[in-house]
Coordinates of C-alpha atoms in Angstrom, one line a residue:
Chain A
X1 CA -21.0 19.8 23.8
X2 CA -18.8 18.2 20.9
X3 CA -20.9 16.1 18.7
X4 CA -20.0 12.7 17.0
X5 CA -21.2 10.2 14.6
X6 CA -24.0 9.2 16.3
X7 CA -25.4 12.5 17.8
X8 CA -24.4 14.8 15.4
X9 CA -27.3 17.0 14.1
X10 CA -28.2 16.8 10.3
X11 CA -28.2 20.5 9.1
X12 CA -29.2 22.2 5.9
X13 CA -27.4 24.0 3.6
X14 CA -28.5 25.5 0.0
X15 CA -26.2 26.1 -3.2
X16 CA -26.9 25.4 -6.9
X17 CA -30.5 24.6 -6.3
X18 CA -30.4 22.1 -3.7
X19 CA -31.3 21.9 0.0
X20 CA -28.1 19.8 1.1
X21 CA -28.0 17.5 3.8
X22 CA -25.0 17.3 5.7
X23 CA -23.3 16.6 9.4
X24 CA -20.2 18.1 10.4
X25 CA -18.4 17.1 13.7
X26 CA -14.6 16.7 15.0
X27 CA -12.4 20.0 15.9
X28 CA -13.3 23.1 15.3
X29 CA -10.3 24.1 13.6
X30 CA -8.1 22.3 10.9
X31 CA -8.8 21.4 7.1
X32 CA -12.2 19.9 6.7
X33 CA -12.4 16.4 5.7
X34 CA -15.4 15.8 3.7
X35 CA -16.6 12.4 3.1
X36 CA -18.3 11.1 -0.7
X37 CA -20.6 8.6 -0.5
X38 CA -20.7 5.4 -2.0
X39 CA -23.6 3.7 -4.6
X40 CA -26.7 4.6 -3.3
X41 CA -25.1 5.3 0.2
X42 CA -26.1 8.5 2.4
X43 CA -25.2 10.3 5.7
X44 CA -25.7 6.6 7.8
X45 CA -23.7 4.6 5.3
X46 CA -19.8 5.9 7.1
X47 CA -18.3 3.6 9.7
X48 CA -17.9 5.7 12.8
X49 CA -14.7 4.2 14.0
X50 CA -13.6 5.9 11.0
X51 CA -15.2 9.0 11.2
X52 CA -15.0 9.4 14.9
X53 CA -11.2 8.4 14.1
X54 CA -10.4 10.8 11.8
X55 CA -12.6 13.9 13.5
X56 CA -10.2 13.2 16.7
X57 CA -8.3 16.3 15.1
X58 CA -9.5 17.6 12.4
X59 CA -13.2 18.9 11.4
X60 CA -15.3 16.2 9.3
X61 CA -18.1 16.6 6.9
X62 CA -20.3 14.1 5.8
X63 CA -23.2 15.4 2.8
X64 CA -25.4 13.5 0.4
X65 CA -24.7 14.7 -2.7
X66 CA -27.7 16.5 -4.9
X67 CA -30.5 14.3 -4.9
X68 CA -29.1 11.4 -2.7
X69 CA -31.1 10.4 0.6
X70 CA -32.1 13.6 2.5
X71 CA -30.9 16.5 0.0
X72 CA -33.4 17.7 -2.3
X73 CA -33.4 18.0 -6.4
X74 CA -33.0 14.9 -8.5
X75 CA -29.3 12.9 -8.8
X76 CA -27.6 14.2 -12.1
X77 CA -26.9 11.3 -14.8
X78 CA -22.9 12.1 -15.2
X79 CA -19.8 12.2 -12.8
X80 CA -18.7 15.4 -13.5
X81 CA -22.1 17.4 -12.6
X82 CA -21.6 15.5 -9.4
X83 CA -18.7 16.7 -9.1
X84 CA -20.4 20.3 -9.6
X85 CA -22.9 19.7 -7.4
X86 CA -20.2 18.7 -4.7
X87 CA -17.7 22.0 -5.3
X88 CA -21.1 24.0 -4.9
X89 CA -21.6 22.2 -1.3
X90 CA -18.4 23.3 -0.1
X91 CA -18.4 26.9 -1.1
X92 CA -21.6 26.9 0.4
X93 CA -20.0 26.4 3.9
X94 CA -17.6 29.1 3.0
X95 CA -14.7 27.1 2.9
X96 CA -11.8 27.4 0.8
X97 CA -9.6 24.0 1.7
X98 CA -10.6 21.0 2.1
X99 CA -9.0 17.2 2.0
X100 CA -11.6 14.8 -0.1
X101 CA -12.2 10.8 0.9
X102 CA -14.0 9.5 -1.9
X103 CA -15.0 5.9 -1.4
X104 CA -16.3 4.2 -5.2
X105 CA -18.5 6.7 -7.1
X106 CA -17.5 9.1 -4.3
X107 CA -13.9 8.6 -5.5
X108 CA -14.7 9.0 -8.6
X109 CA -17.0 12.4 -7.9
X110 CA -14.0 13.2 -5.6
X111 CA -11.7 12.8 -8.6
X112 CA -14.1 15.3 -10.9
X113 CA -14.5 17.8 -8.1
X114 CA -10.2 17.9 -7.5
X115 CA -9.9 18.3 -11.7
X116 CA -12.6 21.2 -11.8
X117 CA -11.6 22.7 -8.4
X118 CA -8.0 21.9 -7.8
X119 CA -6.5 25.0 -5.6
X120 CA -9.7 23.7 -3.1
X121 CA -8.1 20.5 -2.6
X122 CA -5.5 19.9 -0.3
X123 CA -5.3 16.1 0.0
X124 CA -7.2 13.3 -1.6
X125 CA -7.8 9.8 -0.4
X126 CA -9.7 7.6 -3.0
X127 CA -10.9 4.3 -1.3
X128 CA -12.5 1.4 -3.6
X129 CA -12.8 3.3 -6.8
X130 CA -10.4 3.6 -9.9
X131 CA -9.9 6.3 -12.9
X132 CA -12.2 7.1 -16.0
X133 CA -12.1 4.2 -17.8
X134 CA -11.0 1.5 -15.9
X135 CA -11.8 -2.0 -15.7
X136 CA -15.1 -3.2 -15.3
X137 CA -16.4 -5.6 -13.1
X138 CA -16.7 -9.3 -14.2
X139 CA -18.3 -10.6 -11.6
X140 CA -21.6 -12.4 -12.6
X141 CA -23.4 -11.3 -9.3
X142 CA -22.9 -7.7 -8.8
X143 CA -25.4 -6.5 -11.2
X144 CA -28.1 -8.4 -9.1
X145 CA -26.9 -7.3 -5.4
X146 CA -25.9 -4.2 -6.8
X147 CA -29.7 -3.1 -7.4
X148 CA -31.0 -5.5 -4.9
X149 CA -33.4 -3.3 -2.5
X150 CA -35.2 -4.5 0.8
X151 CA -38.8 -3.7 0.3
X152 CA -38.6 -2.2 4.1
X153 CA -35.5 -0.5 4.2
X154 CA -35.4 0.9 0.9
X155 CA -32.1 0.0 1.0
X156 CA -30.0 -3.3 -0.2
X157 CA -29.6 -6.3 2.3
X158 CA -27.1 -7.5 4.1
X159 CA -26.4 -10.0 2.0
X160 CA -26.1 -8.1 -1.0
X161 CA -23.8 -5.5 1.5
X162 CA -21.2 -8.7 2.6
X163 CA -20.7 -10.3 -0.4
X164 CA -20.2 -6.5 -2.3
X165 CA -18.0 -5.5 0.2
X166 CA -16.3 -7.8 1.6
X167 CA -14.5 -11.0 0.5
X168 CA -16.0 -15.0 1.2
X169 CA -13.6 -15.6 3.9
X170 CA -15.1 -16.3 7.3
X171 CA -13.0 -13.8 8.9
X172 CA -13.9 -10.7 5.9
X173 CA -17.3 -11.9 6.5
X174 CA -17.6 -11.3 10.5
X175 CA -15.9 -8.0 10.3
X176 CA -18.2 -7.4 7.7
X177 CA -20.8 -8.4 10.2
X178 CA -19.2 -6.0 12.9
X179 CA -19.0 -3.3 10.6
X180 CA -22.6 -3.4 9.6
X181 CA -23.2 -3.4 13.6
X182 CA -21.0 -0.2 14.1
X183 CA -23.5 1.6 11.1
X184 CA -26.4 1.0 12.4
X185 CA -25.4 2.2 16.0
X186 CA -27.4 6.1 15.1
X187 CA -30.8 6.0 16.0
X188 CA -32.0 9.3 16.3
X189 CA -32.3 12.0 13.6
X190 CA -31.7 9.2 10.9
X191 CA -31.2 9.8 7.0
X192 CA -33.6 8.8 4.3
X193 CA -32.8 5.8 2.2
X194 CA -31.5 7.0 -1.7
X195 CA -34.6 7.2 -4.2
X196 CA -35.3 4.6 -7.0
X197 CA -33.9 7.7 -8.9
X198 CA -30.8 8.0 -7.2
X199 CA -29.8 4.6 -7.9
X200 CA -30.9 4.8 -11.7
X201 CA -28.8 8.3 -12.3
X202 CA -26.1 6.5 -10.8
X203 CA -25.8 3.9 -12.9
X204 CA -26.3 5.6 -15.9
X205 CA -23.5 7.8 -14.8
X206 CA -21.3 5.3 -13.6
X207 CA -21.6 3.3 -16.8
X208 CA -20.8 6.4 -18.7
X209 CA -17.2 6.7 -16.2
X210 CA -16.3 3.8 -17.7
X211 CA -15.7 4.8 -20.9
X212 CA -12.6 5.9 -22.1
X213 CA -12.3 9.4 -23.0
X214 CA -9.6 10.9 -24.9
X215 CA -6.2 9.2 -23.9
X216 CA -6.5 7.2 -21.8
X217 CA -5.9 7.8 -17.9
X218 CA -4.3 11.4 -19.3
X219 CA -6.4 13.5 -16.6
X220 CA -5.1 11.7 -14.0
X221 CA -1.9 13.5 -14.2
X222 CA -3.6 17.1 -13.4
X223 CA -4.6 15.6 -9.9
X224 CA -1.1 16.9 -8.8
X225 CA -2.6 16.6 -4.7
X226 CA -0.7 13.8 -2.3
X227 CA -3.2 11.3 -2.8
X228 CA -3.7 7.9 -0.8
X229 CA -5.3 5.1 -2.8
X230 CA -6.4 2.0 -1.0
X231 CA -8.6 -1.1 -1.7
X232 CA -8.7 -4.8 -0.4
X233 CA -6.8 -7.3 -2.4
X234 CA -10.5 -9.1 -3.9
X235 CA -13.1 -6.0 -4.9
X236 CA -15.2 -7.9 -6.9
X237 CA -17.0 -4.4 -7.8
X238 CA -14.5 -1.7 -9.0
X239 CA -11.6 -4.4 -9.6
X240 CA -8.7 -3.9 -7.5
X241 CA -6.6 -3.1 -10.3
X242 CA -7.8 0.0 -10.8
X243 CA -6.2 1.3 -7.5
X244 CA -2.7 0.1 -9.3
X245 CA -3.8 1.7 -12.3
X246 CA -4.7 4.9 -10.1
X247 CA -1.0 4.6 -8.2
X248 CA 0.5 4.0 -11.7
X249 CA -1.2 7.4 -13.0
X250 CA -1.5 9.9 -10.6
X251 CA 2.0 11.8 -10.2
X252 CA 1.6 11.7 -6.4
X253 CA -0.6 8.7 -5.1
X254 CA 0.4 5.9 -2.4
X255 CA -0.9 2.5 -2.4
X256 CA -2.5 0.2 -0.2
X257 CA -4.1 -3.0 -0.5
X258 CA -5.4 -4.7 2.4
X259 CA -5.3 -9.0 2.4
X260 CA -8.3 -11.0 2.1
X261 CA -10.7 -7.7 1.8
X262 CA -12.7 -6.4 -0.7
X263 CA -14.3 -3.7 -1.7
X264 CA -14.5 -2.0 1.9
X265 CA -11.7 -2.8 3.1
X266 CA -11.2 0.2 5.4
X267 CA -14.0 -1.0 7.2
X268 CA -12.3 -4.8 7.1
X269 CA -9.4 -2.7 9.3
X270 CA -10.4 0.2 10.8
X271 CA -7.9 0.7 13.1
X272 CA -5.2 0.1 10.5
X273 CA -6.8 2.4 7.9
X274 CA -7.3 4.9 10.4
X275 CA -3.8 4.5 11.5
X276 CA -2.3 4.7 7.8
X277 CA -5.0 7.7 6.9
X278 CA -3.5 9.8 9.6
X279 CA 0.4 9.1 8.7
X280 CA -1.0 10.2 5.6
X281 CA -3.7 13.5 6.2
X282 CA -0.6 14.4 8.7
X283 CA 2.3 14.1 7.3
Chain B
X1 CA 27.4 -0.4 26.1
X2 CA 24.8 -0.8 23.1
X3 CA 25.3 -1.6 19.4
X4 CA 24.5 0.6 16.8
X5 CA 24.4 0.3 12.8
X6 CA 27.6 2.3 12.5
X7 CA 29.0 0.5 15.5
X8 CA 27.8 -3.1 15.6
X9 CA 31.2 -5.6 15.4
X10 CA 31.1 -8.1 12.5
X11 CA 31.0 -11.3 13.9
X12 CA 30.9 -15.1 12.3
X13 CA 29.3 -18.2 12.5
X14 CA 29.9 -21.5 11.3
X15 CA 27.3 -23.6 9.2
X16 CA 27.4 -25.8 6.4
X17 CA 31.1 -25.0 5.7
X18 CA 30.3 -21.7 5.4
X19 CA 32.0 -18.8 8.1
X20 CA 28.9 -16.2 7.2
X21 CA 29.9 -12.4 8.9
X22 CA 26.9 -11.0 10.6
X23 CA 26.0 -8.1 12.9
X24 CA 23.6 -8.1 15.3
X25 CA 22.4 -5.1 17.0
X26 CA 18.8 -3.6 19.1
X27 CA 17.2 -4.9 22.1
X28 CA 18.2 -8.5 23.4
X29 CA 14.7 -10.2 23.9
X30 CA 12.2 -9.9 20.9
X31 CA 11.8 -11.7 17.3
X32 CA 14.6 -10.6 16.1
X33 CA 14.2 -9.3 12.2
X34 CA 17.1 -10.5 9.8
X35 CA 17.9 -8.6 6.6
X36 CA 18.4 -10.2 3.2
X37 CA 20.6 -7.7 1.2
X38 CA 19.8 -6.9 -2.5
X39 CA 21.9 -8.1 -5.7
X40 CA 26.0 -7.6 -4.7
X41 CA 25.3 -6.0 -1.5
X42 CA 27.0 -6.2 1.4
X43 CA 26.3 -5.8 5.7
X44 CA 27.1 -1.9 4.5
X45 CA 24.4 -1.5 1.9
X46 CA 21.6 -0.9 4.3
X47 CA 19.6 2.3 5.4
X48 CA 20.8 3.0 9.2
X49 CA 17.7 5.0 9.6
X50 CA 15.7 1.8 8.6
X51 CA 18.2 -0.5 10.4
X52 CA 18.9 1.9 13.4
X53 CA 14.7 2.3 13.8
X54 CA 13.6 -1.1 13.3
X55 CA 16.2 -2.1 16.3
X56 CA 14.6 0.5 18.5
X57 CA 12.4 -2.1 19.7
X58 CA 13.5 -5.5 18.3
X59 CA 17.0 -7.3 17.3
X60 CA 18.4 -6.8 14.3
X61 CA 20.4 -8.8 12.3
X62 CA 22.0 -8.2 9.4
X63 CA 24.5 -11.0 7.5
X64 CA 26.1 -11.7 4.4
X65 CA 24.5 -15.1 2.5
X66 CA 27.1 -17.6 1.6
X67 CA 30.2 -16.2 0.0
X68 CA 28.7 -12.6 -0.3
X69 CA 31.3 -9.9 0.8
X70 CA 32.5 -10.8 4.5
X71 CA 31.1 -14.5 4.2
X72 CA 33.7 -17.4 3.2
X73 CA 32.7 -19.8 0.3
X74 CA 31.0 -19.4 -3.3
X75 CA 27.5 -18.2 -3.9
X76 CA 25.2 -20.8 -5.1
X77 CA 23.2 -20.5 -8.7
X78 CA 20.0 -20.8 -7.6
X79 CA 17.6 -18.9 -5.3
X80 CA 16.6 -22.3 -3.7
X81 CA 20.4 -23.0 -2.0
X82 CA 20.6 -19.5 -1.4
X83 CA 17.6 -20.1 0.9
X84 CA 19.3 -23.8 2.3
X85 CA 22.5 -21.4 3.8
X86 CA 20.0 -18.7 5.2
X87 CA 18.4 -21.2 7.0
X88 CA 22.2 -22.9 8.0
X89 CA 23.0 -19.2 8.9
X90 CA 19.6 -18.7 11.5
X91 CA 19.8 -22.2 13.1
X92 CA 23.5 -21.5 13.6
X93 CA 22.3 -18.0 15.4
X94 CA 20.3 -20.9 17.6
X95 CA 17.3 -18.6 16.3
X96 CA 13.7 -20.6 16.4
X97 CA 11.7 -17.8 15.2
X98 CA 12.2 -14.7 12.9
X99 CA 10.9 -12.1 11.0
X100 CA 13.0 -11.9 7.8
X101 CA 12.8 -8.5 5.5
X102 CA 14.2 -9.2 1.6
X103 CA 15.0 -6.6 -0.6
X104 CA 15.2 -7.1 -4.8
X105 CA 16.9 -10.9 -4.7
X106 CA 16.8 -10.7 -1.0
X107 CA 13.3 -11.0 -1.2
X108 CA 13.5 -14.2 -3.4
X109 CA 15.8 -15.4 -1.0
X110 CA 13.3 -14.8 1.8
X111 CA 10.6 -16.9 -0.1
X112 CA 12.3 -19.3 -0.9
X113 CA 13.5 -19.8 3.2
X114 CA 9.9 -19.5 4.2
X115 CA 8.6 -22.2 1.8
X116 CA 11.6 -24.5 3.2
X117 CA 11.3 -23.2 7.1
X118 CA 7.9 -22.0 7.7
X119 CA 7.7 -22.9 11.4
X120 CA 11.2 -20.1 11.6
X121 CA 9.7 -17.4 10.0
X122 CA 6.7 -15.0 12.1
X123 CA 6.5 -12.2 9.6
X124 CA 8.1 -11.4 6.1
X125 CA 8.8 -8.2 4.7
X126 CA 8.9 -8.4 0.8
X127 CA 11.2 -5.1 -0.5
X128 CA 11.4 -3.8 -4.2
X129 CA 11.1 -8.0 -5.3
X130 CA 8.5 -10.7 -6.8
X131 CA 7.3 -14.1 -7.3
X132 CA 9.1 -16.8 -8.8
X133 CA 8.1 -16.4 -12.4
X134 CA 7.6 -12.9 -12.4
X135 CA 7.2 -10.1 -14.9
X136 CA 10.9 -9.3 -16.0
X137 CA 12.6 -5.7 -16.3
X138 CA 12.3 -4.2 -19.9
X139 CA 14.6 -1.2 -19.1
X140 CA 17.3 -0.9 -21.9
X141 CA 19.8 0.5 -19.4
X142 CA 19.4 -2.4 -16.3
X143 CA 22.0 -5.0 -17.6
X144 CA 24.7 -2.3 -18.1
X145 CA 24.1 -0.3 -14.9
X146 CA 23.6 -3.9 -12.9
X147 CA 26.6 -5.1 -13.6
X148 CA 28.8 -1.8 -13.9
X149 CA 31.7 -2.2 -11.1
X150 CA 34.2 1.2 -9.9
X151 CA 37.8 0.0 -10.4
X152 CA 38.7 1.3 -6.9
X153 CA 35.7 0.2 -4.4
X154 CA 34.7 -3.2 -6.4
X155 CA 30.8 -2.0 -6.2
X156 CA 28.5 -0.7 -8.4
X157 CA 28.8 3.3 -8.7
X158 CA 26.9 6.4 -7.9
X159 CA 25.5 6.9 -11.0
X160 CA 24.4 3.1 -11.5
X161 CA 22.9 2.8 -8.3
X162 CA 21.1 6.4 -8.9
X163 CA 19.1 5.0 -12.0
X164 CA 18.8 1.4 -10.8
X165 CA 17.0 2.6 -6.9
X166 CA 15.4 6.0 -7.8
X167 CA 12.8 7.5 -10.2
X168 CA 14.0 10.3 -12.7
X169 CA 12.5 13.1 -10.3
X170 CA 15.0 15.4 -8.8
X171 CA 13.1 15.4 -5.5
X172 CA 13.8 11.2 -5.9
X173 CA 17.5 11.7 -6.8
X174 CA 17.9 13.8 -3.9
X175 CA 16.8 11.2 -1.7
X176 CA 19.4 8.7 -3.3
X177 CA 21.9 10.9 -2.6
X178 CA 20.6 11.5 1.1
X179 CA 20.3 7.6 1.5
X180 CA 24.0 7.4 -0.2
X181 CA 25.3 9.9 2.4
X182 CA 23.6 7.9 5.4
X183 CA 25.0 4.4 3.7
X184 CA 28.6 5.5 4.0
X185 CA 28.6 6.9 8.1
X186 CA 30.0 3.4 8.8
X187 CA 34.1 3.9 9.0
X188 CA 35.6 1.0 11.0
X189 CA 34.9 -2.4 10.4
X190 CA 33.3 -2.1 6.9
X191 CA 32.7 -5.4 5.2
X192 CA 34.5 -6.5 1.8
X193 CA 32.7 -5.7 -1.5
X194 CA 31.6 -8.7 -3.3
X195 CA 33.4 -10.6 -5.6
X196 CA 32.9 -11.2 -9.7
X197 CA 32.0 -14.9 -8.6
X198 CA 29.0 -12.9 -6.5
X199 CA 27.9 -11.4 -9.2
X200 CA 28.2 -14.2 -11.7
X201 CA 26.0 -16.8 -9.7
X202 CA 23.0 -14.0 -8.7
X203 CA 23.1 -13.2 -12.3
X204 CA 22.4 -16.4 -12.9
X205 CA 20.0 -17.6 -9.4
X206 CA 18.2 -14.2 -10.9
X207 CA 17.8 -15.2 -14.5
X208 CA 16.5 -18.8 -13.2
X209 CA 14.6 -17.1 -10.6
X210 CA 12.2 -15.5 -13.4
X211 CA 11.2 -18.7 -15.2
X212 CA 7.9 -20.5 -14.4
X213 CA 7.7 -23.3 -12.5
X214 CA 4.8 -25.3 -13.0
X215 CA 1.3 -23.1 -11.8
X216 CA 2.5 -19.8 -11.9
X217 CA 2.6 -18.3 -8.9
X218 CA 0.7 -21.6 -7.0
X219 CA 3.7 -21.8 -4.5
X220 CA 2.8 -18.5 -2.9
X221 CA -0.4 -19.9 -1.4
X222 CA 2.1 -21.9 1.0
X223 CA 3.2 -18.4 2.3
X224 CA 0.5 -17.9 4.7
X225 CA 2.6 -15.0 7.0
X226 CA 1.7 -12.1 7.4
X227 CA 3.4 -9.9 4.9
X228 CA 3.9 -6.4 3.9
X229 CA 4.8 -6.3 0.3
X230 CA 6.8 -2.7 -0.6
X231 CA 7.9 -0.9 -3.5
X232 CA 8.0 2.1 -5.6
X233 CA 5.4 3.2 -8.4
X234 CA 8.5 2.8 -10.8
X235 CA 10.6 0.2 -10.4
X236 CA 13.3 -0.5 -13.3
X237 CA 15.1 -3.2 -12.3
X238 CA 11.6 -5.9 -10.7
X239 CA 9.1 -4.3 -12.3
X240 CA 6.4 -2.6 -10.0
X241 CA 3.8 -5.1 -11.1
X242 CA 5.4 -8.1 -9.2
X243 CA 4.9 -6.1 -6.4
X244 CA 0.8 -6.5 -6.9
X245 CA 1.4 -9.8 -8.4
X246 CA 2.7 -11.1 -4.7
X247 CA 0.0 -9.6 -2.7
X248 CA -2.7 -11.1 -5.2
X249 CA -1.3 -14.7 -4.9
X250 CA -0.2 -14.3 -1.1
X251 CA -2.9 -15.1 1.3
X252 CA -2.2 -12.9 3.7
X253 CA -0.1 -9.6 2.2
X254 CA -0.7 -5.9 2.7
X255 CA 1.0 -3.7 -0.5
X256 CA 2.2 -0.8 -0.1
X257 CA 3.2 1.0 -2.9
X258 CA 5.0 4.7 -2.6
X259 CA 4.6 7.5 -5.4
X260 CA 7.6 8.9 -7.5
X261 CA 9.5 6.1 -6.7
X262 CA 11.6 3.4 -7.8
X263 CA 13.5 0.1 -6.6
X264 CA 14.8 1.8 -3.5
X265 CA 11.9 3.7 -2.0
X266 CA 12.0 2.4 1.4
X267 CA 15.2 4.5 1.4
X268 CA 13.5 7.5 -0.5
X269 CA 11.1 7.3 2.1
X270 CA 12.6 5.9 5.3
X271 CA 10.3 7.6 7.9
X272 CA 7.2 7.1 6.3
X273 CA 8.5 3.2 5.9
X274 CA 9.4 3.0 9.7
X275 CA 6.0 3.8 10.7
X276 CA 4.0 1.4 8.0
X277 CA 6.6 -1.3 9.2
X278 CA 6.4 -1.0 12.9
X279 CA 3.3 -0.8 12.3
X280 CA 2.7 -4.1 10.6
X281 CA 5.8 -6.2 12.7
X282 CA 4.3 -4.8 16.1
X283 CA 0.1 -5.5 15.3

């Protein structure tokens, strides 16, 4: 029986010190698309139209990172140990080619993991994130919803989720709404919600990406990988001008920028991401 | 028998004392998309892989704007009355609704007809252009190469139209060539280069084009369409920026920006552009 986003077993894998958690489902054969996690996101955070979508013909991976949700160990404070972390994950499964879809910090950990591990990366897609010192946010609320956690869940609100991810208009909000139905569709076998930890060592790290190191937006130039960059038109969390700055930098990246979206904007227009992902992962 | 690019007779139409030479080719029923050709150009400066594919499933039509190469009369000096005789040219067609893809000044052009006509126009494709007001080109070699004219054809040259379309890359020079190779399979029935009084008048529509008019930018709000803004990473001649200006101000854009690049990379890339624009006319 072929597994799926909703039935797939959670399995176990160790490397560097840490009992990852991870699913993997779609065709046996092909280049393995692994999946990076948002801010405080894990294993149940992925929209399955877009995992289902993109496992129609090619394997996909989805992991929590060291530390996040149901691996063990403690969340490392900077990007590029993430990125560590990450590269030892996928030797761990033995393979030696992967394509990386890194959505925020995942695009950022998916952008240390490519500059450490380059020959392992086939193909990049970098959704909602930007480069090493980019633009911060300005906007006065995302501190609050950022950290905002449901004393049930463990896990920020729905609120917090629709006006981080989404933009104010009624029709970003109900797909937000749909969206948020679609995630929460796995009942059985369920990750953990990310540790108080998790989210501090994220931040810290985060903040830290946000200097500028060196010249700026010079590493960019060594991810050499086709790379698709996309973001809605109005992410009020990594501003959407990084993905221009991204474009601008890396010597091989397409753009997109979906209307009256924010931050996850893929999940705004699945079928059109999923539509634009494959011209792209196939091509 | 049907019409191709390379076969499709030039025919005219009367409207506001202007005899405009058109082409119309693809299926009969459908919205039928009309081109608005860049800065000098003629009915022969498009892609007949963009043309040819977009008629696969729609009507093309393709025209010169009012006193443009086969067109009678004298091209206005500003962007606005350029508009007025597009309009003239599509009610004259007996057209009530279109989708209308601008390149460089065709795109201005296209604006400016939407804002006057918005009840004509379905969809808008916005090539390698930008707002009213926009960020003007810096490149020390633009107003040489954009105004350089070959003795024997009339038109701008190879080399001119190399610099001006494509990035530096040889892998984005061969493409220009490519695209320069499909650009010239039309042998009977070409159309007439454009005359100095062409040239003259956009120079000046152009130049007016880039100065701010009240709000900047606050017209493109009436541009509710859906649109698909294109262009490359590195465009010389309306810089890339304008590009991510528009779909910033436009309610209801999708940007697509394409790597290695420049003015021209919907001919650098014509398949790739096919399938995001089918894509977006046929959702």
């Amino acid at each position: 029986m072929s597994h799926a986003h909703a039935t797939a077993p959670t399995e176990f894998v160790e490397a560097k010190g840490i009992r990852f958690a991870f699913r993997r489902f779609g065709t046996k054969t092909g280049v393995p698309l692994v999946f990076m996690q948002h801010f405080r996101g894990g294993l149940d955070h992925w929209d399955p139209a877009i995992t289902d979508g993109l496992a129609g013909n090619r394997p996909v991976i989805l992991f929590d990172n060291a530390g996040v949700a149901g691996s063990s160990g403690e969340t490392p404070e900077t990007i590029d140990a993430m990125g560590d972390y990450a590269v030892a994950f996928v030797h761990a499964l033995g393979l030696t080619q992967v394509d990386l879809l890194g959505f925020s910090i995942g695009g950022y950990v998916a952008q240390a993991f490519t500059l450490q591990e380059p020959e392992l990366v086939r193909r990049l897609m970098l959704l909602g994130t930007g480069p090493r010192g980019g633009e911060p946010s300005k906007d006065a609320n995302f501190p609050k919803y950022a950290t905002s956690t449901d004393p049930t869940t463990g896990e920020s609100g729905l609120d917090a989720f629709l006006y981080l991810f989404f933009s104010p208009s009624p029709k970003s909000q109900a797909a937000g709404k749909a969206f948020w139905e679609r995630r929460h569709q796995r009942k059985i076998d369920v990750d953990k919600p990310s540790s108080v930890q998790t989210m501090k060592a994220q931040l810290v790290a985060t903040q830290a990406w946000r200097q500028i190191k060196g010249e700026r937006f010079a590493e960019l130039r060594y991810i050499t990988q086709p790379t698709l960059v996309v973001n809605g038109n109005k992410d009020v969390m990594v501003p959407t001008i990084n993905s221009y700055t991204l474009a601008q930098h890396l010597p091989n990246a397409q753009l997109i920028i979906y209307p009256d979206a924010g931050h996850g904007s893929q999940y705004q227009y699945p079928n059109l991401f999923l539509a634009h992902a494959r011209l792209f992962l196939d091509s």
